[in-house]
Amino acid sequence: MKLFAAPVSPFVRKVVLAAHELGMSDQAEVVVGDYNDKGSDLFKCSPIGKIPAMALADGTNLCDSQLIVAYLDSQSDKAALIPTGSARWEALASEALADGLMDAGVDVMREVRRPEGTISADVEQKFRDRIVGILDRFEQEASAYGDEFHIGRIALLCSLDYLSFRFAEMEWQKGRPNLVAWHEKFAGRASAVATHPESWKI
Ligand SMILES: N[C@@H](CCC(=O)N[C@@H](CS)C(=O)NCC(=O)O)C(=O)O
């Protein structure tokens, strides 16, 4: 299988970190996905043109991080990252919320990178406010988090590290002791260290 990726993308990191947890990190060929070139191999795999995307050997194309993680999870004989039973919906809800954090961060980056004079302060602020709202929700919930490291927690870790990497000045840690404590507990995990935005290279 081939994974279309790019360094720093929090969605890509979620997939790669999940592959590490599942003992499958050496099973995918990781290549750079060029989302600015409609003629690139990425677009042959996924006309959405976003990374991550994964091309399977049987010709199936998977074009979203949630879908790719679900596929990897189904292929591994290790402990599942997507729980079954009642824990399932909390895990998936947490993943969706963390993906919202990633999306909002990517949206801010897209806005501030627009040509001078076309950047909208209102649009930028809207996405920055969204980041704050999602962080506050996680802060409320984090004190109840246990030791499990399912897909909801993996996505949360990737989204927080992405914020630290891109928006250090935002200081997501400020006023959020539960989230800081939770992050400290998992940031040193082998899969997290191996895929950290400052260390992972493709
Ligand atoms: N919902 C998608 C989001 C992926 C996404 O937004 N990827 C960004 C990079 S972090 C991207 O490919 N952007 C290129 C573009 O929008 O042209 C997923 O979970 O995989």
JSON list of C-alpha atoms and ligand atoms in Angstrom, two decimals:
[
{"chain": "A", "resi": 1, "resn": "MET", "atom": "CA", "xyz": [0.00, 0.00, 0.00]},
{"chain": "A", "resi": 2, "resn": "LYS", "atom": "CA", "xyz": [1.09, 3.55, -0.77]},
{"chain": "A", "resi": 3, "resn": "LEU", "atom": "CA", "xyz": [0.47, 6.49, 1.55]},
{"chain": "A", "resi": 4, "resn": "PHE", "atom": "CA", "xyz": [0.43, 9.97, 0.04]},
{"chain": "A", "resi": 5, "resn": "ALA", "atom": "CA", "xyz": [1.72, 12.29, 2.71]},
{"chain": "A", "resi": 6, "resn": "ALA", "atom": "CA", "xyz": [3.51, 15.52, 3.57]},
{"chain": "A", "resi": 7, "resn": "PRO", "atom": "CA", "xyz": [5.58, 16.45, 6.60]},
{"chain": "A", "resi": 8, "resn": "VAL", "atom": "CA", "xyz": [3.82, 18.44, 9.34]},
{"chain": "A", "resi": 9, "resn": "SER", "atom": "CA", "xyz": [0.25, 17.57, 8.22]},
{"chain": "A", "resi": 10, "resn": "PRO", "atom": "CA", "xyz": [-1.58, 16.60, 11.44]},
{"chain": "A", "resi": 11, "resn": "PHE", "atom": "CA", "xyz": [-3.94, 14.33, 9.48]},
{"chain": "A", "resi": 12, "resn": "VAL", "atom": "CA", "xyz": [-1.00, 12.45, 7.99]},
{"chain": "A", "resi": 13, "resn": "ARG", "atom": "CA", "xyz": [0.62, 12.18, 11.40]},
{"chain": "A", "resi": 14, "resn": "LYS", "atom": "CA", "xyz": [-2.58, 10.69, 12.83]},
{"chain": "A", "resi": 15, "resn": "VAL", "atom": "CA", "xyz": [-2.44, 7.92, 10.22]},
{"chain": "A", "resi": 16, "resn": "VAL", "atom": "CA", "xyz": [1.29, 7.29, 10.61]},
{"chain": "A", "resi": 17, "resn": "LEU", "atom": "CA", "xyz": [1.08, 7.31, 14.40]},
{"chain": "A", "resi": 18, "resn": "ALA", "atom": "CA", "xyz": [-1.83, 4.86, 14.24]},
{"chain": "A", "resi": 19, "resn": "ALA", "atom": "CA", "xyz": [0.25, 2.61, 11.96]},
{"chain": "A", "resi": 20, "resn": "HIS", "atom": "CA", "xyz": [3.05, 2.70, 14.57]},
{"chain": "A", "resi": 21, "resn": "GLU", "atom": "CA", "xyz": [0.63, 1.73, 17.33]},
{"chain": "A", "resi": 22, "resn": "LEU", "atom": "CA", "xyz": [-0.68, -1.13, 15.21]},
{"chain": "A", "resi": 23, "resn": "GLY", "atom": "CA", "xyz": [2.81, -2.42, 14.38]},
{"chain": "A", "resi": 24, "resn": "MET", "atom": "CA", "xyz": [2.24, -1.62, 10.70]},
{"chain": "A", "resi": 25, "resn": "SER", "atom": "CA", "xyz": [4.53, 1.37, 10.18]},
{"chain": "A", "resi": 26, "resn": "ASP", "atom": "CA", "xyz": [6.81, -0.53, 7.78]},
{"chain": "A", "resi": 27, "resn": "GLN", "atom": "CA", "xyz": [3.97, -1.82, 5.62]},
{"chain": "A", "resi": 28, "resn": "ALA", "atom": "CA", "xyz": [3.17, 1.36, 3.70]},
{"chain": "A", "resi": 29, "resn": "GLU", "atom": "CA", "xyz": [5.36, 3.06, 1.14]},
{"chain": "A", "resi": 30, "resn": "VAL", "atom": "CA", "xyz": [5.20, 6.72, 2.16]},
{"chain": "A", "resi": 31, "resn": "VAL", "atom": "CA", "xyz": [5.47, 9.21, -0.72]},
{"chain": "A", "resi": 32, "resn": "VAL", "atom": "CA", "xyz": [4.98, 12.97, -0.95]},
{"chain": "A", "resi": 33, "resn": "GLY", "atom": "CA", "xyz": [1.48, 13.84, -2.19]},
{"chain": "A", "resi": 34, "resn": "ASP", "atom": "CA", "xyz": [1.50, 16.95, -4.36]},
{"chain": "A", "resi": 35, "resn": "TYR", "atom": "CA", "xyz": [-1.88, 18.60, -3.74]},
{"chain": "A", "resi": 36, "resn": "ASN", "atom": "CA", "xyz": [-0.99, 21.55, -5.96]},
{"chain": "A", "resi": 37, "resn": "ASP", "atom": "CA", "xyz": [-0.61, 19.44, -9.11]},
{"chain": "A", "resi": 38, "resn": "LYS", "atom": "CA", "xyz": [-3.78, 17.94, -10.56]},
{"chain": "A", "resi": 39, "resn": "GLY", "atom": "CA", "xyz": [-1.63, 15.68, -12.72]},
{"chain": "A", "resi": 40, "resn": "SER", "atom": "CA", "xyz": [0.17, 14.16, -9.73]},
{"chain": "A", "resi": 41, "resn": "ASP", "atom": "CA", "xyz": [-0.14, 10.59, -8.52]},
{"chain": "A", "resi": 42, "resn": "LEU", "atom": "CA", "xyz": [-2.03, 11.89, -5.48]},
{"chain": "A", "resi": 43, "resn": "PHE", "atom": "CA", "xyz": [-4.91, 13.01, -7.72]},
{"chain": "A", "resi": 44, "resn": "LYS", "atom": "CA", "xyz": [-4.88, 9.62, -9.50]},
{"chain": "A", "resi": 45, "resn": "CYS", "atom": "CA", "xyz": [-5.48, 8.09, -6.07]},
{"chain": "A", "resi": 46, "resn": "SER", "atom": "CA", "xyz": [-7.87, 10.76, -4.79]},
{"chain": "A", "resi": 47, "resn": "PRO", "atom": "CA", "xyz": [-9.60, 13.43, -6.88]},
{"chain": "A", "resi": 48, "resn": "ILE", "atom": "CA", "xyz": [-10.22, 15.27, -3.61]},
{"chain": "A", "resi": 49, "resn": "GLY", "atom": "CA", "xyz": [-6.52, 16.08, -3.81]},
{"chain": "A", "resi": 50, "resn": "LYS", "atom": "CA", "xyz": [-5.91, 16.13, -0.07]},
{"chain": "A", "resi": 51, "resn": "ILE", "atom": "CA", "xyz": [-3.38, 14.25, 2.00]},
{"chain": "A", "resi": 52, "resn": "PRO", "atom": "CA", "xyz": [-3.41, 11.70, 3.48]},
{"chain": "A", "resi": 53, "resn": "ALA", "atom": "CA", "xyz": [-4.67, 9.34, 0.79]},
{"chain": "A", "resi": 54, "resn": "MET", "atom": "CA", "xyz": [-3.85, 5.66, 0.49]},
{"chain": "A", "resi": 55, "resn": "ALA", "atom": "CA", "xyz": [-3.72, 3.44, -2.58]},
{"chain": "A", "resi": 56, "resn": "LEU", "atom": "CA", "xyz": [-4.18, -0.27, -1.81]},
{"chain": "A", "resi": 57, "resn": "ALA", "atom": "CA", "xyz": [-2.64, -3.09, -3.87]},
{"chain": "A", "resi": 58, "resn": "ASP", "atom": "CA", "xyz": [-6.09, -4.25, -5.06]},
{"chain": "A", "resi": 59, "resn": "GLY", "atom": "CA", "xyz": [-6.81, -0.83, -6.60]},
{"chain": "A", "resi": 60, "resn": "THR", "atom": "CA", "xyz": [-8.97, 0.51, -3.77]},
{"chain": "A", "resi": 61, "resn": "ASN", "atom": "CA", "xyz": [-8.31, 4.16, -2.98]},
{"chain": "A", "resi": 62, "resn": "LEU", "atom": "CA", "xyz": [-8.86, 5.52, 0.51]},
{"chain": "A", "resi": 63, "resn": "CYS", "atom": "CA", "xyz": [-9.08, 9.28, 0.68]},
{"chain": "A", "resi": 64, "resn": "ASP", "atom": "CA", "xyz": [-9.55, 10.47, 4.24]},
{"chain": "A", "resi": 65, "resn": "SER", "atom": "CA", "xyz": [-7.58, 9.99, 7.44]},
{"chain": "A", "resi": 66, "resn": "GLN", "atom": "CA", "xyz": [-10.54, 8.51, 9.35]},
{"chain": "A", "resi": 67, "resn": "LEU", "atom": "CA", "xyz": [-11.09, 5.96, 6.61]},
{"chain": "A", "resi": 68, "resn": "ILE", "atom": "CA", "xyz": [-7.40, 5.07, 6.37]},
{"chain": "A", "resi": 69, "resn": "VAL", "atom": "CA", "xyz": [-7.16, 4.53, 10.15]},
{"chain": "A", "resi": 70, "resn": "ALA", "atom": "CA", "xyz": [-10.29, 2.36, 10.04]},
{"chain": "A", "resi": 71, "resn": "TYR", "atom": "CA", "xyz": [-8.71, 0.28, 7.28]},
{"chain": "A", "resi": 72, "resn": "LEU", "atom": "CA", "xyz": [-5.38, -0.12, 9.12]},
{"chain": "A", "resi": 73, "resn": "ASP", "atom": "CA", "xyz": [-7.24, -1.01, 12.30]},
{"chain": "A", "resi": 74, "resn": "SER", "atom": "CA", "xyz": [-9.16, -3.72, 10.47]},
{"chain": "A", "resi": 75, "resn": "GLN", "atom": "CA", "xyz": [-5.92, -5.23, 9.13]},
{"chain": "A", "resi": 76, "resn": "SER", "atom": "CA", "xyz": [-4.00, -5.43, 12.41]},
{"chain": "A", "resi": 77, "resn": "ASP", "atom": "CA", "xyz": [-4.08, -8.27, 14.88]},
{"chain": "A", "resi": 78, "resn": "LYS", "atom": "CA", "xyz": [-2.88, -5.90, 17.62]},
{"chain": "A", "resi": 79, "resn": "ALA", "atom": "CA", "xyz": [-5.25, -4.14, 20.04]},
{"chain": "A", "resi": 80, "resn": "ALA", "atom": "CA", "xyz": [-7.84, -2.11, 18.15]},
{"chain": "A", "resi": 81, "resn": "LEU", "atom": "CA", "xyz": [-7.57, 1.66, 18.01]},
{"chain": "A", "resi": 82, "resn": "ILE", "atom": "CA", "xyz": [-11.27, 2.01, 17.32]},
{"chain": "A", "resi": 83, "resn": "PRO", "atom": "CA", "xyz": [-12.99, 0.45, 20.32]},
{"chain": "A", "resi": 84, "resn": "THR", "atom": "CA", "xyz": [-16.13, -1.61, 20.05]},
{"chain": "A", "resi": 85, "resn": "GLY", "atom": "CA", "xyz": [-19.17, -1.31, 22.28]},
{"chain": "A", "resi": 86, "resn": "SER", "atom": "CA", "xyz": [-20.07, 1.82, 24.17]},
{"chain": "A", "resi": 87, "resn": "ALA", "atom": "CA", "xyz": [-16.50, 3.20, 24.10]},
{"chain": "A", "resi": 88, "resn": "ARG", "atom": "CA", "xyz": [-16.65, 3.38, 20.30]},
{"chain": "A", "resi": 89, "resn": "TRP", "atom": "CA", "xyz": [-18.73, 6.52, 20.06]},
{"chain": "A", "resi": 90, "resn": "GLU", "atom": "CA", "xyz": [-16.74, 8.47, 22.63]},
{"chain": "A", "resi": 91, "resn": "ALA", "atom": "CA", "xyz": [-13.54, 7.58, 20.71]},
{"chain": "A", "resi": 92, "resn": "LEU", "atom": "CA", "xyz": [-14.95, 8.54, 17.32]},
{"chain": "A", "resi": 93, "resn": "ALA", "atom": "CA", "xyz": [-16.56, 11.72, 18.69]},
{"chain": "A", "resi": 94, "resn": "SER", "atom": "CA", "xyz": [-13.21, 12.70, 20.16]},
{"chain": "A", "resi": 95, "resn": "GLU", "atom": "CA", "xyz": [-11.47, 12.00, 16.84]},
{"chain": "A", "resi": 96, "resn": "ALA", "atom": "CA", "xyz": [-14.00, 14.15, 14.97]},
{"chain": "A", "resi": 97, "resn": "LEU", "atom": "CA", "xyz": [-13.51, 17.01, 17.44]},
{"chain": "A", "resi": 98, "resn": "ALA", "atom": "CA", "xyz": [-9.71, 16.78, 17.16]},
{"chain": "A", "resi": 99, "resn": "ASP", "atom": "CA", "xyz": [-10.02, 16.69, 13.38]},
{"chain": "A", "resi": 100, "resn": "GLY", "atom": "CA", "xyz": [-12.03, 19.91, 13.71]},
{"chain": "A", "resi": 101, "resn": "LEU", "atom": "CA", "xyz": [-9.09, 21.40, 15.59]},
{"chain": "A", "resi": 102, "resn": "MET", "atom": "CA", "xyz": [-6.73, 20.35, 12.82]},
{"chain": "A", "resi": 103, "resn": "ASP", "atom": "CA", "xyz": [-9.08, 21.72, 10.15]},
{"chain": "A", "resi": 104, "resn": "ALA", "atom": "CA", "xyz": [-9.33, 25.06, 11.93]},
{"chain": "A", "resi": 105, "resn": "GLY", "atom": "CA", "xyz": [-5.53, 25.28, 12.21]},
{"chain": "A", "resi": 106, "resn": "VAL", "atom": "CA", "xyz": [-5.11, 24.45, 8.54]},
{"chain": "A", "resi": 107, "resn": "ASP", "atom": "CA", "xyz": [-7.79, 27.06, 7.72]},
{"chain": "A", "resi": 108, "resn": "VAL", "atom": "CA", "xyz": [-5.89, 29.76, 9.64]},
{"chain": "A", "resi": 109, "resn": "MET", "atom": "CA", "xyz": [-2.67, 28.84, 7.83]},
{"chain": "A", "resi": 110, "resn": "ARG", "atom": "CA", "xyz": [-4.43, 28.98, 4.46]},
{"chain": "A", "resi": 111, "resn": "GLU", "atom": "CA", "xyz": [-5.86, 32.41, 5.23]},
{"chain": "A", "resi": 112, "resn": "VAL", "atom": "CA", "xyz": [-2.62, 33.99, 6.47]},
{"chain": "A", "resi": 113, "resn": "ARG", "atom": "CA", "xyz": [-0.74, 32.65, 3.45]},
{"chain": "A", "resi": 114, "resn": "ARG", "atom": "CA", "xyz": [-3.01, 34.41, 0.97]},
{"chain": "A", "resi": 115, "resn": "PRO", "atom": "CA", "xyz": [-1.44, 37.28, -0.98]},
{"chain": "A", "resi": 116, "resn": "GLU", "atom": "CA", "xyz": [-0.99, 40.54, 0.90]},
{"chain": "A", "resi": 117, "resn": "GLY", "atom": "CA", "xyz": [-4.17, 42.63, 0.70]},
{"chain": "A", "resi": 118, "resn": "THR", "atom": "CA", "xyz": [-6.50, 39.65, 0.27]},
{"chain": "A", "resi": 119, "resn": "ILE", "atom": "CA", "xyz": [-6.15, 38.25, 3.79]},
{"chain": "A", "resi": 120, "resn": "SER", "atom": "CA", "xyz": [-9.36, 38.63, 5.78]},
{"chain": "A", "resi": 121, "resn": "ALA", "atom": "CA", "xyz": [-8.84, 39.36, 9.48]},
{"chain": "A", "resi": 122, "resn": "ASP", "atom": "CA", "xyz": [-12.47, 38.32, 10.09]},
{"chain": "A", "resi": 123, "resn": "VAL", "atom": "CA", "xyz": [-12.01, 34.92, 8.45]},
{"chain": "A", "resi": 124, "resn": "GLU", "atom": "CA", "xyz": [-8.75, 34.35, 10.31]},
{"chain": "A", "resi": 125, "resn": "GLN", "atom": "CA", "xyz": [-10.42, 35.30, 13.60]},
{"chain": "A", "resi": 126, "resn": "LYS", "atom": "CA", "xyz": [-13.37, 32.99, 12.93]},
{"chain": "A", "resi": 127, "resn": "PHE", "atom": "CA", "xyz": [-11.02, 30.01, 12.68]},
{"chain": "A", "resi": 128, "resn": "ARG", "atom": "CA", "xyz": [-8.92, 31.12, 15.65]},
{"chain": "A", "resi": 129, "resn": "ASP", "atom": "CA", "xyz": [-12.12, 31.35, 17.73]},
{"chain": "A", "resi": 130, "resn": "ARG", "atom": "CA", "xyz": [-13.03, 27.85, 16.60]},
{"chain": "A", "resi": 131, "resn": "ILE", "atom": "CA", "xyz": [-9.67, 26.57, 17.84]},
{"chain": "A", "resi": 132, "resn": "VAL", "atom": "CA", "xyz": [-10.31, 28.14, 21.26]},
{"chain": "A", "resi": 133, "resn": "GLY", "atom": "CA", "xyz": [-13.84, 26.69, 21.46]},
{"chain": "A", "resi": 134, "resn": "ILE", "atom": "CA", "xyz": [-12.66, 23.16, 20.66]},
{"chain": "A", "resi": 135, "resn": "LEU", "atom": "CA", "xyz": [-9.73, 23.40, 23.08]},
{"chain": "A", "resi": 136, "resn": "ASP", "atom": "CA", "xyz": [-12.10, 24.51, 25.84]},
{"chain": "A", "resi": 137, "resn": "ARG", "atom": "CA", "xyz": [-14.34, 21.51, 25.18]},
{"chain": "A", "resi": 138, "resn": "PHE", "atom": "CA", "xyz": [-11.34, 19.17, 25.40]},
{"chain": "A", "resi": 139, "resn": "GLU", "atom": "CA", "xyz": [-10.25, 20.86, 28.62]},
{"chain": "A", "resi": 140, "resn": "GLN", "atom": "CA", "xyz": [-13.67, 20.08, 30.15]},
{"chain": "A", "resi": 141, "resn": "GLU", "atom": "CA", "xyz": [-13.46, 16.45, 29.07]},
{"chain": "A", "resi": 142, "resn": "ALA", "atom": "CA", "xyz": [-9.77, 15.66, 29.62]},
{"chain": "A", "resi": 143, "resn": "SER", "atom": "CA", "xyz": [-9.92, 15.13, 33.38]},
{"chain": "A", "resi": 144, "resn": "ALA", "atom": "CA", "xyz": [-12.07, 12.05, 32.74]},
{"chain": "A", "resi": 145, "resn": "TYR", "atom": "CA", "xyz": [-9.65, 10.53, 30.22]},
{"chain": "A", "resi": 146, "resn": "GLY", "atom": "CA", "xyz": [-8.08, 7.28, 31.34]},
{"chain": "A", "resi": 147, "resn": "ASP", "atom": "CA", "xyz": [-5.00, 5.42, 30.17]},
{"chain": "A", "resi": 148, "resn": "GLU", "atom": "CA", "xyz": [-6.36, 4.29, 26.83]},
{"chain": "A", "resi": 149, "resn": "PHE", "atom": "CA", "xyz": [-4.75, 5.59, 23.64]},
{"chain": "A", "resi": 150, "resn": "HIS", "atom": "CA", "xyz": [-7.45, 4.99, 21.07]},
{"chain": "A", "resi": 151, "resn": "ILE", "atom": "CA", "xyz": [-8.01, 6.94, 17.88]},
{"chain": "A", "resi": 152, "resn": "GLY", "atom": "CA", "xyz": [-9.72, 9.82, 19.68]},
{"chain": "A", "resi": 153, "resn": "ARG", "atom": "CA", "xyz": [-6.65, 10.33, 21.87]},
{"chain": "A", "resi": 154, "resn": "ILE", "atom": "CA", "xyz": [-4.24, 9.87, 18.96]},
{"chain": "A", "resi": 155, "resn": "ALA", "atom": "CA", "xyz": [-6.06, 12.58, 17.02]},
{"chain": "A", "resi": 156, "resn": "LEU", "atom": "CA", "xyz": [-6.03, 14.87, 20.07]},
{"chain": "A", "resi": 157, "resn": "LEU", "atom": "CA", "xyz": [-2.27, 14.46, 20.54]},
{"chain": "A", "resi": 158, "resn": "CYS", "atom": "CA", "xyz": [-1.64, 15.19, 16.85]},
{"chain": "A", "resi": 159, "resn": "SER", "atom": "CA", "xyz": [-3.86, 18.27, 16.92]},
{"chain": "A", "resi": 160, "resn": "LEU", "atom": "CA", "xyz": [-2.24, 19.72, 20.05]},
{"chain": "A", "resi": 161, "resn": "ASP", "atom": "CA", "xyz": [1.29, 19.18, 18.70]},
{"chain": "A", "resi": 162, "resn": "TYR", "atom": "CA", "xyz": [0.24, 20.78, 15.43]},
{"chain": "A", "resi": 163, "resn": "LEU", "atom": "CA", "xyz": [-0.97, 23.85, 17.33]},
{"chain": "A", "resi": 164, "resn": "SER", "atom": "CA", "xyz": [2.33, 24.00, 19.24]},
{"chain": "A", "resi": 165, "resn": "PHE", "atom": "CA", "xyz": [4.25, 23.73, 15.96]},
{"chain": "A", "resi": 166, "resn": "ARG", "atom": "CA", "xyz": [2.29, 26.30, 13.95]},
{"chain": "A", "resi": 167, "resn": "PHE", "atom": "CA", "xyz": [0.83, 28.60, 16.62]},
{"chain": "A", "resi": 168, "resn": "ALA", "atom": "CA", "xyz": [3.17, 28.47, 19.61]},
{"chain": "A", "resi": 169, "resn": "GLU", "atom": "CA", "xyz": [2.16, 32.06, 20.43]},
{"chain": "A", "resi": 170, "resn": "MET", "atom": "CA", "xyz": [-1.43, 30.91, 20.98]},
{"chain": "A", "resi": 171, "resn": "GLU", "atom": "CA", "xyz": [-0.27, 28.93, 24.03]},
{"chain": "A", "resi": 172, "resn": "TRP", "atom": "CA", "xyz": [-3.03, 26.33, 23.98]},
{"chain": "A", "resi": 173, "resn": "GLN", "atom": "CA", "xyz": [-1.70, 25.19, 27.38]},
{"chain": "A", "resi": 174, "resn": "LYS", "atom": "CA", "xyz": [-2.63, 28.45, 29.11]},
{"chain": "A", "resi": 175, "resn": "GLY", "atom": "CA", "xyz": [-5.59, 27.98, 31.49]},
{"chain": "A", "resi": 176, "resn": "ARG", "atom": "CA", "xyz": [-6.02, 24.32, 30.47]},
{"chain": "A", "resi": 177, "resn": "PRO", "atom": "CA", "xyz": [-4.35, 22.25, 33.21]},
{"chain": "A", "resi": 178, "resn": "ASN", "atom": "CA", "xyz": [-6.33, 19.06, 32.47]},
{"chain": "A", "resi": 179, "resn": "LEU", "atom": "CA", "xyz": [-5.28, 19.09, 28.84]},
{"chain": "A", "resi": 180, "resn": "VAL", "atom": "CA", "xyz": [-1.65, 19.82, 29.73]},
{"chain": "A", "resi": 181, "resn": "ALA", "atom": "CA", "xyz": [-1.59, 16.92, 32.21]},
{"chain": "A", "resi": 182, "resn": "TRP", "atom": "CA", "xyz": [-3.14, 14.59, 29.65]},
{"chain": "A", "resi": 183, "resn": "HIS", "atom": "CA", "xyz": [-0.65, 15.69, 26.96]},
{"chain": "A", "resi": 184, "resn": "GLU", "atom": "CA", "xyz": [2.34, 15.20, 29.27]},
{"chain": "A", "resi": 185, "resn": "LYS", "atom": "CA", "xyz": [1.23, 11.65, 29.94]},
{"chain": "A", "resi": 186, "resn": "PHE", "atom": "CA", "xyz": [1.32, 10.61, 26.29]},
{"chain": "A", "resi": 187, "resn": "ALA", "atom": "CA", "xyz": [3.79, 12.92, 24.51]},
{"chain": "A", "resi": 188, "resn": "GLY", "atom": "CA", "xyz": [6.75, 10.65, 25.30]},
{"chain": "A", "resi": 189, "resn": "ARG", "atom": "CA", "xyz": [5.13, 7.51, 23.89]},
{"chain": "A", "resi": 190, "resn": "ALA", "atom": "CA", "xyz": [7.36, 5.86, 21.25]},
{"chain": "A", "resi": 191, "resn": "SER", "atom": "CA", "xyz": [4.82, 6.30, 18.43]},
{"chain": "A", "resi": 192, "resn": "ALA", "atom": "CA", "xyz": [4.38, 9.98, 19.34]},
{"chain": "A", "resi": 193, "resn": "VAL", "atom": "CA", "xyz": [8.12, 10.67, 19.45]},
{"chain": "A", "resi": 194, "resn": "ALA", "atom": "CA", "xyz": [8.77, 8.85, 16.16]},
{"chain": "A", "resi": 195, "resn": "THR", "atom": "CA", "xyz": [6.13, 10.92, 14.34]},
{"chain": "A", "resi": 196, "resn": "HIS", "atom": "CA", "xyz": [6.60, 14.31, 15.99]},
{"chain": "A", "resi": 197, "resn": "PRO", "atom": "CA", "xyz": [6.34, 17.20, 13.46]},
{"chain": "A", "resi": 198, "resn": "GLU", "atom": "CA", "xyz": [9.89, 18.32, 14.25]},
{"chain": "A", "resi": 199, "resn": "SER", "atom": "CA", "xyz": [11.44, 14.88, 13.80]},
{"chain": "A", "resi": 200, "resn": "TRP", "atom": "CA", "xyz": [9.44, 13.03, 11.21]},
{"chain": "A", "resi": 201, "resn": "LYS", "atom": "CA", "xyz": [10.87, 13.26, 7.71]},
{"chain": "A", "resi": 202, "resn": "ILE", "atom": "CA", "xyz": [9.65, 11.85, 4.41]},
{"chain": "B", "resi": 1, "resn": "LIG", "atom": "N1", "xyz": [-10.68, 15.38, 6.18]},
{"chain": "B", "resi": 1, "resn": "LIG", "atom": "C1", "xyz": [-9.37, 15.17, 5.62]},
{"chain": "B", "resi": 1, "resn": "LIG", "atom": "C2", "xyz": [-8.55, 16.46, 5.77]},
{"chain": "B", "resi": 1, "resn": "LIG", "atom": "C3", "xyz": [-7.17, 16.36, 5.12]},
{"chain": "B", "resi": 1, "resn": "LIG", "atom": "C4", "xyz": [-6.56, 17.74, 4.89]},
{"chain": "B", "resi": 1, "resn": "LIG", "atom": "O1", "xyz": [-7.17, 18.80, 5.10]},
{"chain": "B", "resi": 1, "resn": "LIG", "atom": "N2", "xyz": [-5.31, 17.73, 4.40]},
{"chain": "B", "resi": 1, "resn": "LIG", "atom": "C5", "xyz": [-4.64, 18.98, 4.06]},
{"chain": "B", "resi": 1, "resn": "LIG", "atom": "C6", "xyz": [-3.21, 18.99, 4.59]},
{"chain": "B", "resi": 1, "resn": "LIG", "atom": "S1", "xyz": [-3.14, 19.03, 6.33]},
{"chain": "B", "resi": 1, "resn": "LIG", "atom": "C7", "xyz": [-4.53, 19.08, 2.54]},
{"chain": "B", "resi": 1, "resn": "LIG", "atom": "O2", "xyz": [-4.31, 18.09, 1.87]},
{"chain": "B", "resi": 1, "resn": "LIG", "atom": "N3", "xyz": [-4.65, 20.31, 1.99]},
{"chain": "B", "resi": 1, "resn": "LIG", "atom": "C8", "xyz": [-4.45, 20.52, 0.59]},
{"chain": "B", "resi": 1, "resn": "LIG", "atom": "C9", "xyz": [-5.57, 21.28, -0.04]},
{"chain": "B", "resi": 1, "resn": "LIG", "atom": "O3", "xyz": [-6.60, 21.53, 0.64]},
{"chain": "B", "resi": 1, "resn": "LIG", "atom": "O4", "xyz": [-5.41, 21.62, -1.21]},
{"chain": "B", "resi": 1, "resn": "LIG", "atom": "C10", "xyz": [-8.70, 13.99, 6.32]},
{"chain": "B", "resi": 1, "resn": "LIG", "atom": "O5", "xyz": [-9.06, 13.70, 7.48]},
{"chain": "B", "resi": 1, "resn": "LIG", "atom": "O6", "xyz": [-7.84, 13.32, 5.72]}
]
